[in-house]
XYZ file of C-alpha atoms in Angstrom:
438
model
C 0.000 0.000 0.000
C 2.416 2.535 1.406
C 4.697 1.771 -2.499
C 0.910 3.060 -4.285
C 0.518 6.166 -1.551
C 4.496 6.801 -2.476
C 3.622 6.494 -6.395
C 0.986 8.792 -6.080
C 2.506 11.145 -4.369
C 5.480 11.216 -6.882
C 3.343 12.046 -9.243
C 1.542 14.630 -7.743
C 4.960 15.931 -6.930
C 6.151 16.132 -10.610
C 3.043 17.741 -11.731
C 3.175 20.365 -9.079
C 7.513 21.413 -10.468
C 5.949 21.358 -13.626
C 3.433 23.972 -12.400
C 6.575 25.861 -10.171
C 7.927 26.004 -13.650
C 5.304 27.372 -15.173
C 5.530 30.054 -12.580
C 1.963 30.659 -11.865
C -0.161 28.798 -8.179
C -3.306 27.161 -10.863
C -0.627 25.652 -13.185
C 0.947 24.084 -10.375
C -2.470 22.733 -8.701
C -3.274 21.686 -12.067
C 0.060 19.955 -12.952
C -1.007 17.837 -9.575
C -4.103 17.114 -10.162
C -2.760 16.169 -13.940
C -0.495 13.782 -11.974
C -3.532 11.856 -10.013
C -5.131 11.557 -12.826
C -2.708 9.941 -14.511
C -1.796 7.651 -12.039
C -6.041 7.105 -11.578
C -5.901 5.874 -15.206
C -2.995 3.687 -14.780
C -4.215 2.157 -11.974
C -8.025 1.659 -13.270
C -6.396 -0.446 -16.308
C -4.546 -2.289 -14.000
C -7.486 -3.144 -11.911
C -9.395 -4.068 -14.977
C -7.076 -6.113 -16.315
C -6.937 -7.825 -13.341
C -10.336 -8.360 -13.074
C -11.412 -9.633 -16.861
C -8.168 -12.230 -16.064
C -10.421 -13.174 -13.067
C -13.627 -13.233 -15.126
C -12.145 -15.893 -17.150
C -10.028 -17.436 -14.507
C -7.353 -18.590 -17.011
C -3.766 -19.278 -14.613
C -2.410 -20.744 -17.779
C -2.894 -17.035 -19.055
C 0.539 -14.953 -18.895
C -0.328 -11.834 -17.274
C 1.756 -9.086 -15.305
C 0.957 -6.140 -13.283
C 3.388 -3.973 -11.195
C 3.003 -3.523 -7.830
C -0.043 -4.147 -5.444
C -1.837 -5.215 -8.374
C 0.864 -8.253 -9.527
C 0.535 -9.079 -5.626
C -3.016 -9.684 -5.784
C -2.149 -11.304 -9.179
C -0.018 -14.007 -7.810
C -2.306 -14.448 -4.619
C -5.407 -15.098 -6.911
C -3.546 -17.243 -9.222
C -2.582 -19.400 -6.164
C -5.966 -19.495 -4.990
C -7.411 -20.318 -8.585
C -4.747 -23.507 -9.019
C -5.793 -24.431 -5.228
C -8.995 -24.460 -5.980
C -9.029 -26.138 -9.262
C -6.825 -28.856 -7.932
C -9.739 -29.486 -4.718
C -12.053 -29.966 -8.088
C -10.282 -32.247 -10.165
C -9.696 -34.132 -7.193
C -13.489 -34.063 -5.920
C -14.252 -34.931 -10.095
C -11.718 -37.767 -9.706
C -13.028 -39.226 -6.264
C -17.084 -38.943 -7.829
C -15.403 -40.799 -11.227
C -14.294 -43.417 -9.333
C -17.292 -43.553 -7.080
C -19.460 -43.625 -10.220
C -17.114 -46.298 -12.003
C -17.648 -48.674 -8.657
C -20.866 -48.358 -9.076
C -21.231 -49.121 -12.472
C -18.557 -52.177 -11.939
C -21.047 -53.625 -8.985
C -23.578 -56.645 -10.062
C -26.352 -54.877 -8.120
C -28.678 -52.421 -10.214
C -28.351 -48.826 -8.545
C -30.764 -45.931 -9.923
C -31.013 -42.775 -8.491
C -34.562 -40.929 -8.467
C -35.319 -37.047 -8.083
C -38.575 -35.304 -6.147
C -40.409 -36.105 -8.833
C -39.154 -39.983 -9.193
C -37.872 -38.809 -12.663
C -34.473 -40.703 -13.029
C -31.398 -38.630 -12.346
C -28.811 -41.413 -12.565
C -28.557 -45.169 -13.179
C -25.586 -47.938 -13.707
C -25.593 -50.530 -16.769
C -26.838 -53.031 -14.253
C -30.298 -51.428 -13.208
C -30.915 -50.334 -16.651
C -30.685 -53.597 -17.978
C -32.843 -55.303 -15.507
C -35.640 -52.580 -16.272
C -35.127 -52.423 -20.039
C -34.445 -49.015 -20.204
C -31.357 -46.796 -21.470
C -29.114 -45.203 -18.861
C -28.242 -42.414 -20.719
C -31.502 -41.243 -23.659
C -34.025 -42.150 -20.655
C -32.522 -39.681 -18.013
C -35.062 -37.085 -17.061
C -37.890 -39.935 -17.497
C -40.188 -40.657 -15.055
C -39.727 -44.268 -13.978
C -43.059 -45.358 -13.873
C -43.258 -44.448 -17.440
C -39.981 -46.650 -17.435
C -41.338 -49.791 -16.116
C -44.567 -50.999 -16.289
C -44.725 -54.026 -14.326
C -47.708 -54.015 -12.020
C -46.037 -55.240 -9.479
C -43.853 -52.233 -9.255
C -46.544 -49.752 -10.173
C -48.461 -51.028 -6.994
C -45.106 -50.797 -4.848
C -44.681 -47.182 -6.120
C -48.500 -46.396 -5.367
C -48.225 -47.196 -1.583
C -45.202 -45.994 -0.979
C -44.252 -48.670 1.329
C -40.717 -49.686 0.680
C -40.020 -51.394 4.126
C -39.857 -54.732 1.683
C -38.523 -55.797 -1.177
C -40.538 -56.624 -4.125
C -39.803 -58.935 -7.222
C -41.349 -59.567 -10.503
C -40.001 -61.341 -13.906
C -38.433 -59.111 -16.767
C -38.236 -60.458 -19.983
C -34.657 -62.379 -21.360
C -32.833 -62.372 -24.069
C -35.036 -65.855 -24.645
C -38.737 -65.380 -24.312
C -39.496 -68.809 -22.618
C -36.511 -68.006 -19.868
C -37.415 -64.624 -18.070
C -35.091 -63.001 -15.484
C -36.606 -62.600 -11.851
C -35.685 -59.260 -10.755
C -35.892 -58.075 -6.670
C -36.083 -54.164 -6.428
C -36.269 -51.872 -3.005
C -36.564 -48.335 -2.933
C -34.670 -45.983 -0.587
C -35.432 -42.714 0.694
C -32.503 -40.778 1.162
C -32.148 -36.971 1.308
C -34.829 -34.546 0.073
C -37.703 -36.834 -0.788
C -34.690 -38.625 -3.205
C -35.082 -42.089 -3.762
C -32.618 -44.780 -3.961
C -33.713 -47.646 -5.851
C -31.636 -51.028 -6.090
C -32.156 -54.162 -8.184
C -30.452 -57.430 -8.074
C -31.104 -60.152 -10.418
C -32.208 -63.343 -8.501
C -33.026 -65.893 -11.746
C -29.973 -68.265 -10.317
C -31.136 -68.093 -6.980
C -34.627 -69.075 -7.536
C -33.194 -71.666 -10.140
C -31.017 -72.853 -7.123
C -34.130 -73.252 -5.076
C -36.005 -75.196 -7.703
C -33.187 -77.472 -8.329
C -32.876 -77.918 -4.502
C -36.683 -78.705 -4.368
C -36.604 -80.892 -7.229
C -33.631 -82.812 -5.912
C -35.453 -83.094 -2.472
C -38.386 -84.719 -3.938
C -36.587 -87.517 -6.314
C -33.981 -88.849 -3.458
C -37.390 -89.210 -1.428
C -38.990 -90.809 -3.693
C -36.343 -92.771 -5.187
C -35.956 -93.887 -1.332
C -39.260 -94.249 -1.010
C -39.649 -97.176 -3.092
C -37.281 -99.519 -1.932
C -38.268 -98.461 1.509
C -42.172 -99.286 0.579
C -40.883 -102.814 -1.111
C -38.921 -103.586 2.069
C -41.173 -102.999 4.653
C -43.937 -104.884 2.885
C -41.482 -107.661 2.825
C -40.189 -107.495 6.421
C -44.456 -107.272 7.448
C -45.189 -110.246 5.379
C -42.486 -112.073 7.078
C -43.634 -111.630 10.589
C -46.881 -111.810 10.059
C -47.289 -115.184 7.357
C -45.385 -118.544 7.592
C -43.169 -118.859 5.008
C -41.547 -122.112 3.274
C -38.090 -121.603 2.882
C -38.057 -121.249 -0.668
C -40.222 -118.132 -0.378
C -38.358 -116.790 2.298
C -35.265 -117.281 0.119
C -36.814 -115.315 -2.702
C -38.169 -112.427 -0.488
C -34.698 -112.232 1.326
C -33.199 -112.147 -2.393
C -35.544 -109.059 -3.205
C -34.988 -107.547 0.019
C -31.365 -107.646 -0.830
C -32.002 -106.459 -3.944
C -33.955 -103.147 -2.847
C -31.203 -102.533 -0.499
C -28.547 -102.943 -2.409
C -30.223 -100.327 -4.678
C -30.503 -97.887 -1.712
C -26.788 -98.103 -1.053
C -25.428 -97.495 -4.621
C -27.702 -94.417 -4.351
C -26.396 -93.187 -1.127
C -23.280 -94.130 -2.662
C -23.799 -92.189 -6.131
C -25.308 -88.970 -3.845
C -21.946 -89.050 -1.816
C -19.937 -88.714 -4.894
C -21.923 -85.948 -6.173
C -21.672 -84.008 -3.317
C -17.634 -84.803 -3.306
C -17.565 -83.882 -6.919
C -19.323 -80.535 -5.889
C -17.386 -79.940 -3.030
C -13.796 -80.086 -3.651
C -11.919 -78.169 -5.825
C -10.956 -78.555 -9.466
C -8.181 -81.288 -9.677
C -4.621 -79.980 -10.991
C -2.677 -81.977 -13.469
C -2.680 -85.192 -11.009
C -1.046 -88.396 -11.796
C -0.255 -89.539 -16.016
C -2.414 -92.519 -16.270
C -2.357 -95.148 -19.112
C -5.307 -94.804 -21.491
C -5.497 -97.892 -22.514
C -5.040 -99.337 -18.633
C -8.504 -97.365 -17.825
C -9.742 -98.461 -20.244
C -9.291 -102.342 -19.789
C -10.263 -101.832 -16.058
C -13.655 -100.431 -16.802
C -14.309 -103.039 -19.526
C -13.856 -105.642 -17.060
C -15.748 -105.006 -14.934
C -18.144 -104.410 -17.221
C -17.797 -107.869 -18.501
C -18.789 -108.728 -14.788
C -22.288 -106.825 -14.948
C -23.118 -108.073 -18.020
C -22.628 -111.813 -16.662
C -24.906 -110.568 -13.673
C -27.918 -108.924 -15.627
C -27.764 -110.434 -18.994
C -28.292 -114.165 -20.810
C -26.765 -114.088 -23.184
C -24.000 -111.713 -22.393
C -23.387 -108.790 -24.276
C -20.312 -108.688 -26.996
C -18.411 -105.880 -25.523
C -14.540 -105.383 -26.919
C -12.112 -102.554 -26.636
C -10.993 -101.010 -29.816
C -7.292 -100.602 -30.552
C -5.930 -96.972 -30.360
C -2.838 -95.430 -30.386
C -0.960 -95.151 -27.045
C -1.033 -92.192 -25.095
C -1.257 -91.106 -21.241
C -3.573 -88.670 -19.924
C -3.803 -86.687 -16.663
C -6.578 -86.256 -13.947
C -8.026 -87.947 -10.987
C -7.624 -91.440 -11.903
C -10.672 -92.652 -9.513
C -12.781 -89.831 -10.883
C -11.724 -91.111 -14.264
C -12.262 -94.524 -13.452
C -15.605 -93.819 -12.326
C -16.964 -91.638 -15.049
C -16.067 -94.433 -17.596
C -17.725 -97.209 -15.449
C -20.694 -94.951 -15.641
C -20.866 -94.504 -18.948
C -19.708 -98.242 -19.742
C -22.343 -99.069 -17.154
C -25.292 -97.464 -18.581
C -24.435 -99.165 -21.938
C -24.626 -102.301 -20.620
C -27.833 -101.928 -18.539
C -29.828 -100.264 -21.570
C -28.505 -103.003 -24.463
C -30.396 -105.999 -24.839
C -29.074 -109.126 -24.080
C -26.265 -110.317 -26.597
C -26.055 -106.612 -27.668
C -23.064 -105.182 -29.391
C -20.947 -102.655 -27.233
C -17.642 -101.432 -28.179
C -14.948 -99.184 -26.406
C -12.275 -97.259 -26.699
C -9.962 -93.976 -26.513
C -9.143 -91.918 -30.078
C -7.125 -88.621 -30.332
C -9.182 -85.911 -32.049
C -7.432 -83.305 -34.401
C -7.386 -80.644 -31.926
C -4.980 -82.827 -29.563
C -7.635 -83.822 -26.918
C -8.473 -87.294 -26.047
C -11.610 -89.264 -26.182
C -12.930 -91.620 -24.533
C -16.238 -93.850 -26.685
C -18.663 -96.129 -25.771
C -20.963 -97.275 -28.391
C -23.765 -99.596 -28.144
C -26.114 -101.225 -30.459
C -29.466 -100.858 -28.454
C -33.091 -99.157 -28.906
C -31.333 -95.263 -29.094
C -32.417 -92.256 -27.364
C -35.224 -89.497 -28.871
C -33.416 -86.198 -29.966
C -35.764 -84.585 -27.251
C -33.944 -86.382 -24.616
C -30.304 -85.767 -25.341
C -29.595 -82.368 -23.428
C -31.336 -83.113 -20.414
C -29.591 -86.181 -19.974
C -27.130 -85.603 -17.559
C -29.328 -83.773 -15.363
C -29.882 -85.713 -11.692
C -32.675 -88.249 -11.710
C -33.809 -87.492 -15.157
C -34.682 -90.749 -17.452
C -35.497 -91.784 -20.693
C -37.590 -94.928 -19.508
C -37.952 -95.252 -15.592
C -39.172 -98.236 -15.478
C -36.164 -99.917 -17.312
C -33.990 -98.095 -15.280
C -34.774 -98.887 -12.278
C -35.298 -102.613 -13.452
C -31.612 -102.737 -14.073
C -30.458 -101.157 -11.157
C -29.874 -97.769 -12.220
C -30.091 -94.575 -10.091
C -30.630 -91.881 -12.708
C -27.273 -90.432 -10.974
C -24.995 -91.861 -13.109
C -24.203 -89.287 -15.746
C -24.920 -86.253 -13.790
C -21.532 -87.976 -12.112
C -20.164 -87.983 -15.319
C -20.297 -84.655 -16.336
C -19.090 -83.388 -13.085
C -15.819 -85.336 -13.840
C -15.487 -84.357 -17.123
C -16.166 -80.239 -16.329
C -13.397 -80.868 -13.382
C -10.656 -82.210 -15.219
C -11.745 -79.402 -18.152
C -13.659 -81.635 -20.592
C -17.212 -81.962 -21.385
C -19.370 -84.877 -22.145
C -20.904 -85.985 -25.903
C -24.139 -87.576 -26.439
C -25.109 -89.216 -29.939
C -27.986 -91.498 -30.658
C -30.619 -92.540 -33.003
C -33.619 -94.053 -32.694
C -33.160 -98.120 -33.338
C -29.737 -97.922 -33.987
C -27.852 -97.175 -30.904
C -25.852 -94.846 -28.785
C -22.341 -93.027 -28.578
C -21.219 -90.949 -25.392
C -17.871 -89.678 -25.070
C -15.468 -87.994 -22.438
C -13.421 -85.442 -23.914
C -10.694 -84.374 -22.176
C -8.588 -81.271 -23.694
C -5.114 -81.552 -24.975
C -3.680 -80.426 -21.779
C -4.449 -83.303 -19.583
C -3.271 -85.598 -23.188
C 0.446 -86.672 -23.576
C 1.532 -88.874 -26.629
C 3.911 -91.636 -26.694
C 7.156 -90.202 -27.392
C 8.969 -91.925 -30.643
């Protein structure tokens, strides 16, 4: 301050000897007040320069001013760069709020006053079928139409969660969508969405599974105590009580491969995926399985069925060999119990062009309807119940299989036609598949 006071007083001072040189009192007032005004002016620019720089608030802008003014110059410029910096970095902090958001599997929309959308993730919009950026500004109701949500947004009670079906990308599979609303702020609302198809699925399968171990229990619970009550309660000849014994056997026997099968599932399920485990002999599982089902065959069928291994290359692969082993008996297994007696199996490992390994079993009996093929694996599901269970089967078996397979990184092939026979394979990737070396 006291440098402007001095400036202006300098100037004064020069205009006043200019008037002492002129010789005469007015010229010298006027030479002063000549001097203030100049110095007026020059200040006045400086202030408005100063000011249209903060107008546009432009630091990158090269300006200097002399003086007081270049001190407030530098002071604002500060502040400016301070201030812009607390900005960016408030910008940068909502950005990565907003991208968290967006990132989360939870639907998140955020509603105005008027429950006109202000904001919404990818997520939310696509469990409502609307876009998160042309529908902003739109009321939601207009938005989504389900009743179900209409009526939720009509009593304003959103203590509960509500949930309705949304269409899918596949008309005949619609997405079950849970949605709460959440006041927040002044009368905002914030509305979440979560997608809960796989956990209803979940429940259904759980149900589903729940009511076929019952009932596959059932029966051979039902057979057995009706044996054990006609036991007590009748004399029997020996003979008969040696053929009830033999089907009480029988039923039990069933229940125990069923517990047994249910155990491995839930092993399967349980445990992690295996890593690259012990290098097994192809052709060694392969004989192992055959055998034995050589011995099943013998057991369930007169005549036996014709059931050979077909030569293949050698080769090792890698996995769980029990899991192996038991994924093959299953499949050799099922060919045996669904062949007619005498029927023509045949078995074997190939190498496919890719590099991965397969494992065959093909069989020469009644075939499988198209319909049937892609729910085959599923638990409990069979083509003819009554056959299966005449046989011995559990409808387990290649549900088992396909866990295998999808653990060691395979999958599982199904071929068949009606009256001519079946093909599954085991395909295991080209990973788990080392050749013989030359």
């Amino acid at each position: 301050m006291s440098v402007r006071v001095i400036g202006l007083l300098l100037l004064m001072a020069l205009g006043s000897s200019w008037g002492l040189v002129q010789g005469s009192a007015p010229t010298t007032l006027a030479g002063a007040v000549l001097g203030s005004g100049v110095w007026l002016m020059v200040d006045a620019l400086h202030s408005n320069r100063l000011l249209q720089w903060l107008g546009k608030a432009d630091i990158d802008r090269q300006l200097r001013l002399p003086g007081l003014w270049g001190e407030l110059l530098d002071r604002n410029r500060k502040l400016v760069k301070k201030l812009e910096k607390k900005a960016q970095s408030s910008a940068d902090r909502l950005d990565d709020f907003l991208a968290a958001i967006q990132a989360s599997p939870n639907g998140v929309v955020l509603l105005d006053a008027s429950d006109r959308i202000e904001w919404s993730n990818l997520t939310a919009a696509q469990h409502l079928g609307f876009d998160p950026q042309r529908d902003l500004g739109q009321y939601v109701r207009n938005m989504v139409r389900n009743p179900s949500f209409m009526a939720y947004m009509e009593t304003g009670d959103f203590q509960h969660e509500i949930q309705f079906d949304v269409p899918g990308q596949r008309l005949s599979h619609p997405h079950r969508i849970s949605l709460q609303i959440h006041p927040y702020g002044k009368k905002r609302r914030l509305m979440l969405t979560r997608d809960v198809t796989a956990v209803q699925m979940a429940e259904a399968m759980r149900r589903d599974f729940v009511a076929n171990v019952s009932h596959e229990i059932r029966t051979p619970l039902t057979v057995l105590s009706g044996f054990v009550e006609t036991m007590q309660s009748i004399p029997l000849e020996d003979s008969e009580r040696q053929r009830y014994l033999g089907l009480m056997s029988q039923q039990a026997q069933r229940m125990q491969t069923l517990v047994s099968d249910l155990l491995t599932l839930s092993r399967l399920e349980g445990s992690p995926a295996p890593g690259p485990g012990e290098w097994i002999t192809a052709q060694e599982l392969a004989e192992h399985v055959v055998q034995e089902a050589h011995g099943l065959s013998s057991a369930i069928a007169v005549p036996v069925h014709d059931i050979a291994q077909e030569d293949a290359p050698v080769f090792w692969v890698s996995g769980v060999k029990t899991e192996l082993l038991s994924a093959m008996s299953n499949l050799l297994s099922n060919a045996v119990r669904y062949t007619p007696p005498g029927g023509r199996i045949r078995v074997g490992w190939r190498n496919t062009e890719e590099g991965s390994a397969e494992f065959f079993v093909r069989d020469s009996g009644p075939g499988i309807a198209a319909e049937h093929l892609p729910r085959l694996t599923e638990r409990f599901y069979r083509v003819d119940r009554s056959r299966s269970r005449e046989t011995g089967g559990t409808g387990l078996g290649l549900a088992i299989v396909k866990h295998v397979a999808q653990r060691h990184g395979g999958q599982v092939k199904a071929e068949s036609v009606l009256g001519e026979g079946s093909r599954f394979a085991i395909v295991l990737p080209a990973s788990r598949v080392r050749q013989q070396s030359s």
